[in-house]
Amino acid sequence: MNSQTNMTRRDFMVKGGGVVLASTIVMNNAASFAAQAGGKRRVALVGTGGRGMYWCGEMLKNYADVVDFVGLCDNNGKRVEAVQKLLGTSAPTFTDFDLMIKQTKADTVLVTTVDAIHSRYILRGLELGCDVISEKPLCTDEKQCQAILDAQKKSSKKIIVTHNARHYPEAKKIKQLIMDKALGDLVSVDYHEYLNTSHGSSYFHRWHHLKENSGTLLVTKSCHHFDQVNWWVNSKPVEVLARGDLRVYGRNGAFRSTHCRKCEHTKECKYYMDITKNERLMKMYANCESEDGYLYDGCVYRMNINIYDTMSVIVKYENGVILSYTANAFLPYEGQAIYFNGSKGRIDWNTYSGGGFKNNELRFAPNFGKSEVITDLQRRTGGHGGADSSIQDMIFREPDAADPLGLRADVQQGAMAALIGIAAYRSIERGGAVVKIADLVTT
Ligand SMILES: NC(=O)c1ccc[n+]([C@@H]2O[C@H](COP(=O)([O-])OP(=O)(O)OC[C@H]3O[C@@H](n4cnc5c(N)ncnc54)[C@H](O)[C@@H]3O)[C@@H](O)[C@H]2O)c1
């Protein structure tokens, strides 16, 4: 969830020989997010939680020459004030979004609210004449998705979605190998997401535990993975079927409370977290509860938890590729196992570690011949193993630069990533029925 967790899990080195292939340039089909004529972007941010604060910090620290950070807004008046202080910025705070845009004369809105609220500010941002940068997921249900797609068609302003998982060095390398036909024709992808007990349970402590906030982990979390696969496969998802269950958290607990600070079971509960030990979290969340009742340390065994902790999804793409995807949120390991099966070869990308072992390797294997570990990866520093700096540079510093790998995610691509998750939870609601993307929205 937080950048620190993911940065650690991703921060690995790949050893061995490299794979050298001719490069192919593809046209970037994503929307262009051109630089503002003659000046800096005037960016206003809505949703001043952990991710919003991270974005603000980056804009202030690394992009002050190209971005004027003009205002912060949150529906929680205490949190927006606390974050302003923590950042040490003089940018004004607001609880009224329209007022912020009017008073600050922002030309760009950065949306980092709870997932289900993104669509509200994306739509209003466009109406008020702003370009919109939205955190993933673009939306959490098909109605929101349709409204955003329709609004983008009518607007001259652009929506981009910050699908940072494309920006991992390994992800870029895989894209290049697939484009270069190193695997021949890509036939299928096997993608397994392993969330460990700490990272996995964080979604059950926080707002994500309700489907109405997050669209389940299949949207809030898996949209990263579905977006990567859509991009690698270079095709549109057509059909989705899924199964999911809640087997560890929620109703499965032998005891429960409202939140950890009020709990009588702290000694026996493996998921107990003590937020009082973290000064920043106390300032940002616990001290702001009077405004919206939001609990950062909510009980992972609350009876109202209505998301899944184990999920299996199959996706069929327009070009015939099949994705087999699983995610589990209560494991001893953290990371991913991602495999690409092609007519001429295979790629294995294992990034999972924990419980006493490390398994971090990107390997290419031709169907006939010896496999090689890939090492010629361009690494950089920054959140999420450098992926955040890569996407931020692209947005703020190089909005017009060539994009041979098609790294920029426009609204259509943001929609497709969210729609696989939405289709998957609709399929689970319907007992595993096949859900066609075309039946959810008109693109
Ligand atoms: N790309 C990534 O790697 C990444 C990482 C973490 C989070 N995220 C995304 O960033 C977003 C924020 O996540 P977070 O972890 O910072 O959560 P958070 O709970 O820390 O912050 C969410 C903020 O939204 C605010 N909010 C809720 N309803 C609102 C409303 N109606 N109007 C204005 N503000 C409202 C909350 O008060 C809170 O301050 C989510 O969409 C999440 O999926 C992305």
Short mmCIF file of C-alpha atoms and ligand atoms in Angstrom, two decimals:
data_model
loop_
_atom_site.label_atom_id
_atom_site.label_comp_id
_atom_site.label_asym_id
_atom_site.label_seq_id
_atom_site.Cartn_x
_atom_site.Cartn_y
_atom_site.Cartn_z
CA MET A 1 0.00 0.00 0.00
CA ASN A 2 2.45 2.65 1.04
CA SER A 3 5.40 3.44 -1.14
CA GLN A 4 7.85 2.33 1.52
CA THR A 5 6.45 -1.19 1.65
CA ASN A 6 6.52 -1.59 -2.09
CA MET A 7 9.89 0.03 -2.52
CA THR A 8 11.46 -2.54 -0.20
CA ARG A 9 9.72 -5.43 -1.85
CA ARG A 10 10.81 -4.27 -5.29
CA ASP A 11 14.27 -3.21 -4.41
CA PHE A 12 16.24 -6.09 -5.80
CA MET A 13 19.11 -6.77 -8.18
CA VAL A 14 19.05 -9.16 -11.07
CA LYS A 15 22.25 -11.09 -11.76
CA GLY A 16 23.67 -12.89 -14.80
CA GLY A 17 23.82 -12.40 -18.56
CA GLY A 18 21.61 -10.08 -20.61
CA VAL A 19 19.38 -10.55 -23.62
CA VAL A 20 20.13 -8.27 -26.57
CA LEU A 21 17.39 -7.69 -29.10
CA ALA A 22 16.61 -5.26 -31.90
CA SER A 23 14.27 -2.55 -30.72
CA THR A 24 10.96 -1.75 -32.35
CA ILE A 25 9.39 1.68 -32.03
CA VAL A 26 5.62 1.79 -31.62
CA MET A 27 3.46 4.85 -31.83
CA ASN A 28 2.20 5.98 -28.46
CA ASN A 29 -1.57 5.86 -28.59
CA ALA A 30 -2.07 7.52 -25.21
CA ALA A 31 -3.41 11.04 -24.88
CA SER A 32 -0.84 13.77 -25.07
CA PHE A 33 -0.52 15.79 -21.90
CA ALA A 34 1.21 18.80 -23.35
CA ALA A 35 3.17 21.28 -21.29
CA GLN A 36 1.35 24.47 -20.39
CA ALA A 37 2.15 27.19 -22.90
CA GLY A 38 4.82 29.52 -21.57
CA GLY A 39 4.91 28.56 -17.95
CA LYS A 40 4.58 26.21 -15.07
CA ARG A 41 1.64 23.94 -14.42
CA ARG A 42 -0.58 25.23 -11.59
CA VAL A 43 -1.43 22.02 -9.74
CA ALA A 44 -4.08 21.71 -7.02
CA LEU A 45 -4.43 18.45 -5.12
CA VAL A 46 -7.58 16.83 -3.71
CA GLY A 47 -7.26 14.01 -1.17
CA THR A 48 -4.52 14.76 1.35
CA GLY A 49 -3.87 11.27 2.70
CA GLY A 50 -0.67 9.28 2.42
CA ARG A 51 -0.48 9.23 -1.37
CA GLY A 52 -1.55 12.86 -1.73
CA MET A 53 1.09 13.92 0.74
CA TYR A 54 3.70 11.95 -1.17
CA TRP A 55 2.75 13.64 -4.47
CA CYS A 56 2.83 17.10 -2.81
CA GLY A 57 6.23 16.39 -1.32
CA GLU A 58 7.61 15.33 -4.70
CA MET A 59 6.18 18.38 -6.47
CA LEU A 60 7.65 20.73 -3.87
CA LYS A 61 11.02 19.01 -3.69
CA ASN A 62 11.74 17.87 -7.25
CA TYR A 63 9.47 19.75 -9.64
CA ALA A 64 9.29 23.31 -8.29
CA ASP A 65 10.86 24.59 -11.55
CA VAL A 66 7.96 23.23 -13.64
CA VAL A 67 5.07 23.04 -11.15
CA ASP A 68 3.45 25.65 -8.97
CA PHE A 69 1.74 23.73 -6.20
CA VAL A 70 -1.21 26.06 -5.58
CA GLY A 71 -3.58 24.38 -3.11
CA LEU A 72 -4.65 21.32 -1.11
CA CYS A 73 -8.18 20.10 -0.50
CA ASP A 74 -9.73 17.31 1.56
CA ASN A 75 -13.20 16.78 2.97
CA ASN A 76 -11.48 16.29 6.32
CA GLY A 77 -10.60 19.84 7.44
CA LYS A 78 -8.25 18.64 10.16
CA ARG A 79 -6.31 16.33 7.87
CA VAL A 80 -5.75 18.96 5.20
CA GLU A 81 -4.38 21.34 7.86
CA ALA A 82 -2.18 18.61 9.38
CA VAL A 83 -0.73 17.69 5.99
CA GLN A 84 -0.06 21.32 5.11
CA LYS A 85 1.98 21.58 8.34
CA LEU A 86 3.77 18.26 7.80
CA LEU A 87 4.77 19.39 4.31
CA GLY A 88 5.80 22.84 5.48
CA THR A 89 4.05 24.45 2.52
CA SER A 90 2.30 27.80 2.40
CA ALA A 91 -0.09 26.61 -0.32
CA PRO A 92 -3.63 27.33 0.96
CA THR A 93 -5.93 24.59 2.29
CA PHE A 94 -9.58 24.02 1.35
CA THR A 95 -12.48 21.72 2.11
CA ASP A 96 -14.42 23.10 -0.87
CA PHE A 97 -13.01 21.84 -4.19
CA ASP A 98 -14.75 24.40 -6.44
CA LEU A 99 -13.53 27.23 -4.26
CA MET A 100 -9.97 25.91 -4.42
CA ILE A 101 -9.96 25.78 -8.23
CA LYS A 102 -11.53 29.25 -8.47
CA GLN A 103 -9.29 30.97 -5.93
CA THR A 104 -6.01 29.32 -6.90
CA LYS A 105 -6.63 29.50 -10.69
CA ALA A 106 -5.36 25.92 -10.94
CA ASP A 107 -5.00 24.51 -14.46
CA THR A 108 -4.37 20.92 -13.31
CA VAL A 109 -6.09 18.81 -10.68
CA LEU A 110 -4.31 15.90 -9.02
CA VAL A 111 -6.84 13.43 -7.58
CA THR A 112 -5.62 11.27 -4.69
CA THR A 113 -8.82 10.69 -2.71
CA VAL A 114 -10.35 7.37 -1.67
CA ASP A 115 -10.88 5.40 -4.92
CA ALA A 116 -14.67 5.65 -5.17
CA ILE A 117 -14.45 9.46 -5.03
CA HIS A 118 -11.99 9.85 -7.95
CA SER A 119 -14.75 10.11 -10.55
CA ARG A 120 -16.42 13.02 -8.73
CA TYR A 121 -13.31 15.19 -8.94
CA ILE A 122 -12.25 13.99 -12.38
CA LEU A 123 -15.62 15.08 -13.78
CA ARG A 124 -15.72 18.35 -11.84
CA GLY A 125 -12.08 19.10 -12.68
CA LEU A 126 -12.85 18.84 -16.41
CA GLU A 127 -16.00 20.96 -15.99
CA LEU A 128 -13.93 23.65 -14.32
CA GLY A 129 -11.47 23.65 -17.24
CA CYS A 130 -8.59 21.71 -15.71
CA ASP A 131 -6.43 18.87 -16.97
CA VAL A 132 -6.72 15.95 -14.55
CA ILE A 133 -4.08 13.62 -13.19
CA SER A 134 -5.83 10.79 -11.34
CA GLU A 135 -4.32 8.17 -9.11
CA LYS A 136 -5.28 4.63 -9.98
CA PRO A 137 -7.91 3.24 -10.15
CA LEU A 138 -9.73 5.58 -12.52
CA CYS A 139 -13.06 4.50 -10.99
CA THR A 140 -14.67 1.72 -8.99
CA ASP A 141 -17.84 0.84 -10.93
CA GLU A 142 -19.16 0.81 -14.47
CA LYS A 143 -21.44 3.83 -14.01
CA GLN A 144 -18.54 6.03 -12.94
CA CYS A 145 -16.47 4.64 -15.80
CA GLN A 146 -19.08 5.49 -18.42
CA ALA A 147 -19.49 9.02 -17.06
CA ILE A 148 -15.73 9.62 -17.23
CA LEU A 149 -15.37 8.18 -20.75
CA ASP A 150 -18.27 10.36 -21.96
CA ALA A 151 -16.86 13.46 -20.26
CA GLN A 152 -13.42 12.94 -21.81
CA LYS A 153 -14.98 12.77 -25.29
CA LYS A 154 -16.64 16.16 -24.77
CA SER A 155 -13.68 17.90 -23.12
CA SER A 156 -10.60 19.49 -24.64
CA LYS A 157 -8.80 18.89 -21.32
CA LYS A 158 -6.96 15.64 -20.69
CA ILE A 159 -7.26 12.92 -18.08
CA ILE A 160 -4.20 10.82 -17.36
CA VAL A 161 -4.02 7.96 -14.89
CA THR A 162 -0.88 7.39 -12.86
CA HIS A 163 -0.34 3.72 -13.60
CA ASN A 164 3.14 3.69 -12.10
CA ALA A 165 3.55 -0.11 -12.19
CA ARG A 166 4.40 0.13 -15.90
CA HIS A 167 7.49 2.08 -14.87
CA TYR A 168 9.40 -0.65 -13.02
CA PRO A 169 12.60 -1.36 -14.95
CA GLU A 170 11.66 -5.04 -15.27
CA ALA A 171 8.20 -4.14 -16.57
CA LYS A 172 9.72 -1.90 -19.25
CA LYS A 173 12.21 -4.59 -20.22
CA ILE A 174 9.42 -7.15 -20.57
CA LYS A 175 7.44 -4.74 -22.76
CA GLN A 176 10.48 -4.32 -25.01
CA LEU A 177 11.05 -8.08 -25.25
CA ILE A 178 7.41 -8.67 -26.17
CA MET A 179 7.49 -5.85 -28.75
CA ASP A 180 10.67 -7.33 -30.19
CA LYS A 181 8.91 -10.70 -30.55
CA ALA A 182 11.52 -12.43 -28.39
CA LEU A 183 8.76 -14.80 -27.28
CA GLY A 184 7.28 -15.18 -30.76
CA ASP A 185 3.52 -14.70 -30.35
CA LEU A 186 2.46 -14.11 -26.77
CA VAL A 187 -0.08 -16.81 -25.95
CA SER A 188 -0.85 -16.47 -22.24
CA VAL A 189 0.18 -14.71 -19.03
CA ASP A 190 0.13 -16.20 -15.51
CA TYR A 191 0.12 -13.48 -12.84
CA HIS A 192 0.16 -14.21 -9.10
CA GLU A 193 0.00 -11.43 -6.52
CA TYR A 194 1.22 -12.32 -3.03
CA LEU A 195 0.35 -9.81 -0.29
CA ASN A 196 1.94 -10.63 3.03
CA THR A 197 0.22 -10.44 6.41
CA SER A 198 1.38 -6.85 6.99
CA HIS A 199 0.68 -5.31 3.57
CA GLY A 200 -2.36 -7.49 2.94
CA SER A 201 -4.00 -6.74 6.28
CA SER A 202 -3.48 -2.97 5.82
CA TYR A 203 -6.36 -3.00 3.30
CA PHE A 204 -8.62 -4.64 5.88
CA HIS A 205 -7.68 -2.10 8.57
CA ARG A 206 -8.43 0.88 6.32
CA TRP A 207 -11.16 2.26 3.99
CA HIS A 208 -10.46 -0.39 1.37
CA HIS A 209 -12.33 -2.95 3.51
CA LEU A 210 -15.62 -1.79 1.96
CA LYS A 211 -16.44 -2.57 -1.65
CA GLU A 212 -18.24 0.78 -1.93
CA ASN A 213 -14.92 2.57 -1.23
CA SER A 214 -12.40 0.45 -3.13
CA GLY A 215 -14.29 -1.78 -5.57
CA THR A 216 -12.58 -4.63 -3.66
CA LEU A 217 -8.87 -5.45 -4.00
CA LEU A 218 -9.66 -6.51 -7.57
CA VAL A 219 -10.02 -2.82 -8.40
CA THR A 220 -7.93 -0.88 -5.88
CA LYS A 221 -4.94 -3.24 -5.97
CA SER A 222 -5.27 -5.46 -9.01
CA CYS A 223 -5.85 -2.53 -11.39
CA HIS A 224 -2.05 -2.08 -11.23
CA HIS A 225 -1.60 -5.63 -12.49
CA PHE A 226 -4.42 -5.58 -15.02
CA ASP A 227 -3.02 -2.36 -16.44
CA GLN A 228 0.44 -3.91 -16.78
CA VAL A 229 -0.99 -6.94 -18.55
CA ASN A 230 -3.19 -4.82 -20.88
CA TRP A 231 -0.08 -2.85 -21.79
CA TRP A 232 2.18 -5.87 -22.23
CA VAL A 233 -0.42 -7.80 -24.21
CA ASN A 234 -1.20 -4.65 -26.25
CA SER A 235 -4.85 -5.58 -26.67
CA LYS A 236 -8.23 -4.96 -25.09
CA PRO A 237 -9.83 -7.28 -22.52
CA VAL A 238 -13.06 -8.78 -23.84
CA GLU A 239 -14.32 -11.33 -21.28
CA VAL A 240 -13.69 -11.83 -17.57
CA LEU A 241 -14.69 -14.56 -15.16
CA ALA A 242 -13.72 -14.80 -11.50
CA ARG A 243 -14.14 -16.42 -8.13
CA GLY A 244 -13.39 -14.80 -4.79
CA ASP A 245 -13.88 -15.40 -1.11
CA LEU A 246 -13.18 -13.95 2.33
CA ARG A 247 -11.36 -16.70 4.25
CA VAL A 248 -9.11 -15.01 6.82
CA TYR A 249 -10.31 -11.50 7.68
CA GLY A 250 -13.78 -10.11 8.53
CA ARG A 251 -16.30 -12.65 9.77
CA ASN A 252 -13.55 -15.30 10.08
CA GLY A 253 -12.08 -13.78 13.24
CA ALA A 254 -12.72 -15.48 16.60
CA PHE A 255 -12.96 -12.02 18.24
CA ARG A 256 -13.29 -8.46 17.08
CA SER A 257 -13.43 -4.81 18.01
CA THR A 258 -14.03 -1.53 16.20
CA HIS A 259 -10.32 -0.61 16.04
CA CYS A 260 -7.00 -1.58 17.58
CA ARG A 261 -6.84 1.28 20.10
CA LYS A 262 -10.14 0.11 21.61
CA CYS A 263 -9.44 -3.62 21.45
CA GLU A 264 -9.33 -6.11 24.36
CA HIS A 265 -7.57 -8.74 22.25
CA THR A 266 -4.30 -6.99 21.44
CA LYS A 267 -2.18 -9.83 22.89
CA GLU A 268 -3.82 -12.62 20.91
CA CYS A 269 -4.44 -10.71 17.67
CA LYS A 270 -1.75 -11.27 15.03
CA TYR A 271 -2.98 -8.21 13.16
CA TYR A 272 -2.86 -5.76 16.06
CA MET A 273 -1.29 -2.46 15.04
CA ASP A 274 -0.32 0.31 17.44
CA ILE A 275 -0.86 3.55 15.58
CA THR A 276 0.02 5.57 18.72
CA LYS A 277 3.70 4.72 18.13
CA ASN A 278 3.72 6.57 14.81
CA GLU A 279 3.61 10.33 15.25
CA ARG A 280 2.86 11.06 11.59
CA LEU A 281 -0.05 8.62 11.43
CA MET A 282 -1.46 10.02 14.67
CA LYS A 283 -1.36 13.55 13.24
CA MET A 284 -2.80 12.58 9.86
CA TYR A 285 -5.46 10.09 10.91
CA ALA A 286 -6.15 9.44 14.61
CA ASN A 287 -6.25 13.14 15.53
CA CYS A 288 -8.63 13.83 12.62
CA GLU A 289 -11.24 11.16 13.39
CA SER A 290 -13.70 13.69 14.82
CA GLU A 291 -14.32 15.00 11.27
CA ASP A 292 -15.25 11.84 9.37
CA GLY A 293 -14.95 8.85 11.73
CA TYR A 294 -12.34 7.24 9.48
CA LEU A 295 -10.23 4.67 11.37
CA TYR A 296 -6.73 3.92 10.10
CA ASP A 297 -6.39 1.05 12.59
CA GLY A 298 -9.86 -0.44 12.02
CA CYS A 299 -10.35 -4.05 13.12
CA VAL A 300 -9.52 -6.53 10.36
CA TYR A 301 -12.25 -8.81 11.73
CA ARG A 302 -15.13 -6.33 11.42
CA MET A 303 -18.30 -8.12 10.37
CA ASN A 304 -19.09 -5.55 7.68
CA ILE A 305 -15.96 -6.30 5.63
CA ASN A 306 -17.30 -7.09 2.16
CA ILE A 307 -14.15 -7.43 0.01
CA TYR A 308 -12.30 -10.66 -0.79
CA ASP A 309 -8.94 -11.82 0.51
CA THR A 310 -8.54 -14.59 -2.07
CA MET A 311 -9.28 -14.07 -5.76
CA SER A 312 -8.88 -15.92 -9.08
CA VAL A 313 -9.60 -14.28 -12.42
CA ILE A 314 -9.42 -15.34 -16.07
CA VAL A 315 -9.33 -12.66 -18.77
CA LYS A 316 -9.61 -13.20 -22.51
CA TYR A 317 -8.16 -10.50 -24.78
CA GLU A 318 -9.24 -9.39 -28.25
CA ASN A 319 -5.98 -10.77 -29.71
CA GLY A 320 -6.55 -14.20 -28.15
CA VAL A 321 -4.13 -13.91 -25.21
CA ILE A 322 -5.43 -15.42 -21.97
CA LEU A 323 -4.53 -14.09 -18.52
CA SER A 324 -4.75 -16.34 -15.44
CA TYR A 325 -4.58 -14.13 -12.35
CA THR A 326 -4.64 -14.85 -8.63
CA ALA A 327 -4.27 -12.63 -5.56
CA ASN A 328 -4.12 -13.57 -1.88
CA ALA A 329 -3.81 -11.07 0.97
CA PHE A 330 -2.63 -13.08 4.01
CA LEU A 331 0.63 -14.75 2.99
CA PRO A 332 4.10 -15.20 4.51
CA TYR A 333 5.59 -13.75 1.30
CA GLU A 334 5.29 -10.43 -0.47
CA GLY A 335 5.63 -9.87 -4.18
CA GLN A 336 4.67 -11.40 -7.45
CA ALA A 337 5.25 -14.31 -9.79
CA ILE A 338 4.57 -13.28 -13.38
CA TYR A 339 5.07 -15.60 -16.35
CA PHE A 340 4.72 -14.97 -20.07
CA ASN A 341 4.20 -17.95 -22.32
CA GLY A 342 4.98 -17.36 -26.00
CA SER A 343 5.18 -19.51 -29.11
CA LYS A 344 8.98 -19.20 -29.10
CA GLY A 345 9.88 -18.63 -25.46
CA ARG A 346 8.97 -17.62 -21.97
CA ILE A 347 9.74 -14.90 -19.44
CA ASP A 348 9.70 -15.56 -15.67
CA TRP A 349 9.60 -12.53 -13.39
CA ASN A 350 9.66 -13.55 -9.73
CA THR A 351 9.76 -10.72 -7.23
CA TYR A 352 8.52 -12.37 -4.09
CA SER A 353 10.43 -12.68 -0.87
CA GLY A 354 9.92 -13.12 2.84
CA GLY A 355 9.74 -15.97 5.31
CA GLY A 356 13.49 -16.55 5.03
CA PHE A 357 14.04 -16.59 1.27
CA LYS A 358 14.37 -14.24 -1.65
CA ASN A 359 13.24 -15.05 -5.14
CA ASN A 360 13.97 -12.04 -7.27
CA GLU A 361 14.83 -12.71 -10.86
CA LEU A 362 13.87 -11.80 -14.40
CA ARG A 363 14.67 -14.67 -16.76
CA PHE A 364 14.18 -15.21 -20.48
CA ALA A 365 14.03 -18.77 -21.82
CA PRO A 366 13.77 -19.59 -25.53
CA ASN A 367 11.73 -22.74 -26.23
CA PHE A 368 14.87 -24.38 -27.64
CA GLY A 369 18.07 -23.27 -25.93
CA LYS A 370 19.44 -22.00 -22.63
CA SER A 371 17.68 -19.50 -20.39
CA GLU A 372 19.35 -16.23 -19.36
CA VAL A 373 18.90 -13.96 -16.38
CA ILE A 374 18.35 -10.39 -17.56
CA THR A 375 20.49 -7.72 -15.94
CA ASP A 376 20.63 -4.77 -18.33
CA LEU A 377 17.99 -2.81 -16.46
CA GLN A 378 18.01 0.93 -15.95
CA ARG A 379 17.39 1.50 -12.26
CA ARG A 380 16.62 4.78 -10.57
CA THR A 381 15.84 5.96 -7.07
CA GLY A 382 12.46 7.09 -5.72
CA GLY A 383 9.18 5.62 -4.46
CA HIS A 384 8.08 2.17 -5.64
CA GLY A 385 11.61 1.23 -6.70
CA GLY A 386 12.01 4.33 -8.90
CA ALA A 387 8.72 3.80 -10.76
CA ASP A 388 7.24 6.93 -9.15
CA SER A 389 10.11 9.20 -10.27
CA SER A 390 9.88 7.76 -13.78
CA ILE A 391 6.15 8.54 -14.10
CA GLN A 392 6.47 11.96 -12.42
CA ASP A 393 9.24 13.00 -14.83
CA MET A 394 7.08 11.93 -17.71
CA ILE A 395 4.10 13.95 -16.45
CA PHE A 396 5.75 17.12 -15.25
CA ARG A 397 9.09 17.36 -17.01
CA GLU A 398 8.72 15.51 -20.31
CA PRO A 399 5.03 15.74 -21.24
CA ASP A 400 5.83 15.97 -24.96
CA ALA A 401 8.73 13.51 -25.08
CA ALA A 402 8.67 10.45 -27.33
CA ASP A 403 7.17 7.40 -25.63
CA PRO A 404 8.37 4.37 -27.61
CA LEU A 405 7.14 1.89 -24.97
CA GLY A 406 3.71 3.55 -24.69
CA LEU A 407 4.18 4.19 -20.97
CA ARG A 408 1.60 6.97 -20.71
CA ALA A 409 -1.82 5.75 -19.59
CA ASP A 410 -4.74 7.75 -20.95
CA VAL A 411 -8.36 7.57 -19.86
CA GLN A 412 -9.19 4.56 -22.09
CA GLN A 413 -6.32 2.58 -20.60
CA GLY A 414 -7.21 3.67 -17.07
CA ALA A 415 -10.76 2.54 -17.79
CA MET A 416 -9.70 -0.89 -19.08
CA ALA A 417 -7.54 -1.55 -16.00
CA ALA A 418 -10.40 -0.68 -13.64
CA LEU A 419 -12.98 -2.49 -15.78
CA ILE A 420 -11.27 -5.87 -15.49
CA GLY A 421 -11.52 -5.57 -11.69
CA ILE A 422 -15.11 -4.35 -11.92
CA ALA A 423 -16.01 -7.19 -14.30
CA ALA A 424 -14.27 -9.63 -11.92
CA TYR A 425 -16.29 -8.56 -8.87
CA ARG A 426 -19.49 -8.59 -10.95
CA SER A 427 -18.58 -12.13 -12.03
CA ILE A 428 -18.05 -13.19 -8.40
CA GLU A 429 -21.40 -11.62 -7.47
CA ARG A 430 -22.96 -13.72 -10.25
CA GLY A 431 -21.40 -17.02 -9.15
CA GLY A 432 -18.50 -17.00 -11.62
CA ALA A 433 -20.45 -16.03 -14.74
CA VAL A 434 -18.62 -14.66 -17.78
CA VAL A 435 -18.84 -10.85 -17.87
CA LYS A 436 -18.23 -9.07 -21.16
CA ILE A 437 -16.50 -5.70 -20.91
CA ALA A 438 -18.72 -4.44 -23.75
CA ASP A 439 -21.78 -5.11 -21.55
CA LEU A 440 -20.39 -2.83 -18.80
CA VAL A 441 -19.56 0.30 -20.81
CA THR A 442 -19.68 1.76 -24.29
CA THR A 443 -16.20 2.99 -25.13
N1 LIG B 1 -0.07 4.38 -7.42
C1 LIG B 1 0.25 3.90 -6.24
O1 LIG B 1 1.24 3.22 -6.10
C2 LIG B 1 -0.62 4.23 -5.04
C3 LIG B 1 -0.15 3.98 -3.76
C4 LIG B 1 -0.99 4.29 -2.68
C5 LIG B 1 -2.25 4.81 -2.92
N2 LIG B 1 -2.68 5.02 -4.20
C6 LIG B 1 -4.03 5.59 -4.44
O2 LIG B 1 -4.04 6.90 -3.91
C7 LIG B 1 -5.34 7.20 -3.39
C8 LIG B 1 -5.23 7.61 -1.93
O3 LIG B 1 -4.78 6.55 -1.15
P1 LIG B 1 -4.14 6.79 0.30
O4 LIG B 1 -3.41 5.58 0.66
O5 LIG B 1 -3.44 8.09 0.29
O6 LIG B 1 -5.46 6.89 1.20
P2 LIG B 1 -5.70 7.88 2.44
O7 LIG B 1 -6.85 7.35 3.20
O8 LIG B 1 -4.43 8.11 3.17
O9 LIG B 1 -6.12 9.24 1.73
C9 LIG B 1 -7.35 9.42 1.07
C10 LIG B 1 -7.82 10.83 1.33
O10 LIG B 1 -9.03 11.06 0.58
C11 LIG B 1 -9.82 11.91 1.39
N3 LIG B 1 -11.22 11.92 0.95
C12 LIG B 1 -12.15 10.95 1.15
N4 LIG B 1 -13.33 11.37 0.65
C13 LIG B 1 -13.13 12.61 0.15
C14 LIG B 1 -13.98 13.57 -0.45
N5 LIG B 1 -15.28 13.32 -0.68
N6 LIG B 1 -13.46 14.75 -0.83
C15 LIG B 1 -12.14 15.02 -0.63
N7 LIG B 1 -11.27 14.15 -0.04
C16 LIG B 1 -11.79 12.96 0.35
C17 LIG B 1 -9.64 11.35 2.80
O11 LIG B 1 -10.07 12.24 3.79
C18 LIG B 1 -8.15 11.09 2.81
O12 LIG B 1 -7.43 12.19 3.27
C19 LIG B 1 -6.17 5.96 -3.62
O13 LIG B 1 -6.90 6.11 -4.80
C20 LIG B 1 -5.16 4.84 -3.75
O14 LIG B 1 -5.65 3.78 -4.53
C21 LIG B 1 -1.87 4.76 -5.24
#
